[in-house]
Amino acid sequence: MVRPSSQSIALIQLLLDTFIKSAVILSAAGLGALSLRKASAAYRSLVWSVAMASLLALPVLSIALPSWRIEALPSLATIASAENGSR
């Protein structure tokens, strides 16, 4: 089996972090638009526009800002090293 390099592990972690954060942003925008159901369409459009702008900035900010690590979830690097060490 092919061992993933440290660069590919970092890329997978970045993509997974970005996916989770974008899901949270879109969920918050959906709840915000739902709560503004009786407001004007301009306000609902503003909520979705801010969400889309934050999605565009998310990859850059994920690289530039410090990352959050959840200790309950194992790191991909730890899993890969455990698999390689067991062989």
C-alpha positions as CSV (number, residue, x, y, z in Angstrom):
1,M,0.0,0.0,0.0
2,V,1.2,3.5,-0.8
3,R,2.2,5.6,2.2
4,P,0.9,9.1,2.2
5,S,3.5,11.8,2.4
6,S,3.4,14.6,5.0
7,Q,2.4,17.1,2.3
8,S,-0.6,15.0,1.2
9,I,-1.6,14.5,4.9
10,A,-1.4,18.3,5.4
11,L,-3.5,18.9,2.3
12,I,-6.1,16.4,3.3
13,Q,-6.3,18.0,6.8
14,L,-6.7,21.5,5.2
15,L,-9.5,20.3,2.9
16,L,-11.3,18.5,5.7
17,D,-11.0,21.5,8.0
18,T,-12.3,23.8,5.1
19,F,-15.2,21.4,4.4
20,I,-16.3,21.4,8.1
21,K,-16.0,25.1,8.5
22,S,-17.9,25.8,5.3
23,A,-20.7,23.5,6.4
24,V,-20.9,25.5,9.6
25,I,-20.9,28.8,7.8
26,L,-23.6,27.7,5.4
27,S,-25.7,26.2,8.2
28,A,-25.5,29.5,10.1
29,A,-26.4,31.4,7.0
30,G,-29.4,29.1,6.4
31,L,-30.6,29.6,9.9
32,G,-30.1,33.4,9.6
33,A,-32.1,33.5,6.4
34,L,-34.8,31.4,7.9
35,S,-35.0,33.7,10.9
36,L,-35.3,36.6,8.5
37,R,-38.2,34.9,6.7
38,K,-40.5,37.9,7.1
39,A,-37.9,40.5,6.5
40,S,-37.1,42.0,3.2
41,A,-35.4,40.1,0.5
42,A,-32.5,42.5,0.7
43,Y,-31.6,41.4,4.2
44,R,-31.9,37.7,3.3
45,S,-29.7,38.3,0.3
46,L,-27.2,40.1,2.5
47,V,-27.0,37.1,4.8
48,W,-26.2,34.8,1.8
49,S,-23.8,37.3,0.3
50,V,-21.8,37.5,3.5
51,A,-21.8,33.7,3.8
52,M,-20.5,33.4,0.2
53,A,-17.8,36.0,0.8
54,S,-16.7,34.2,3.9
55,L,-16.5,30.9,2.0
56,L,-14.2,32.6,-0.5
57,A,-11.9,33.9,2.3
58,L,-12.0,30.6,4.2
59,P,-9.1,28.8,2.6
60,V,-6.8,31.8,2.9
61,L,-7.8,32.4,6.5
62,S,-7.4,28.7,7.3
63,I,-3.7,28.9,6.2
64,A,-3.0,32.4,7.7
65,L,-4.7,32.0,11.1
66,P,-3.9,29.4,13.8
67,S,-5.8,26.2,13.5
68,W,-8.1,24.6,16.0
69,R,-7.4,21.0,16.9
70,I,-10.0,18.8,18.5
71,E,-8.2,16.3,20.8
72,A,-11.1,13.8,20.5
73,L,-10.4,13.3,16.8
74,P,-7.2,11.5,15.9
75,S,-4.7,13.2,13.6
76,L,-4.2,11.7,10.1
77,A,-0.5,11.8,10.7
78,T,-0.9,9.7,13.9
79,I,-3.1,7.2,12.0
80,A,-0.6,7.0,9.2
81,S,2.4,6.5,11.5
82,A,0.5,3.9,13.5
83,E,-0.3,1.9,10.3
84,N,3.3,2.1,9.2
85,G,4.7,1.1,12.6
86,S,2.5,-2.0,12.8
87,R,4.1,-3.4,9.6
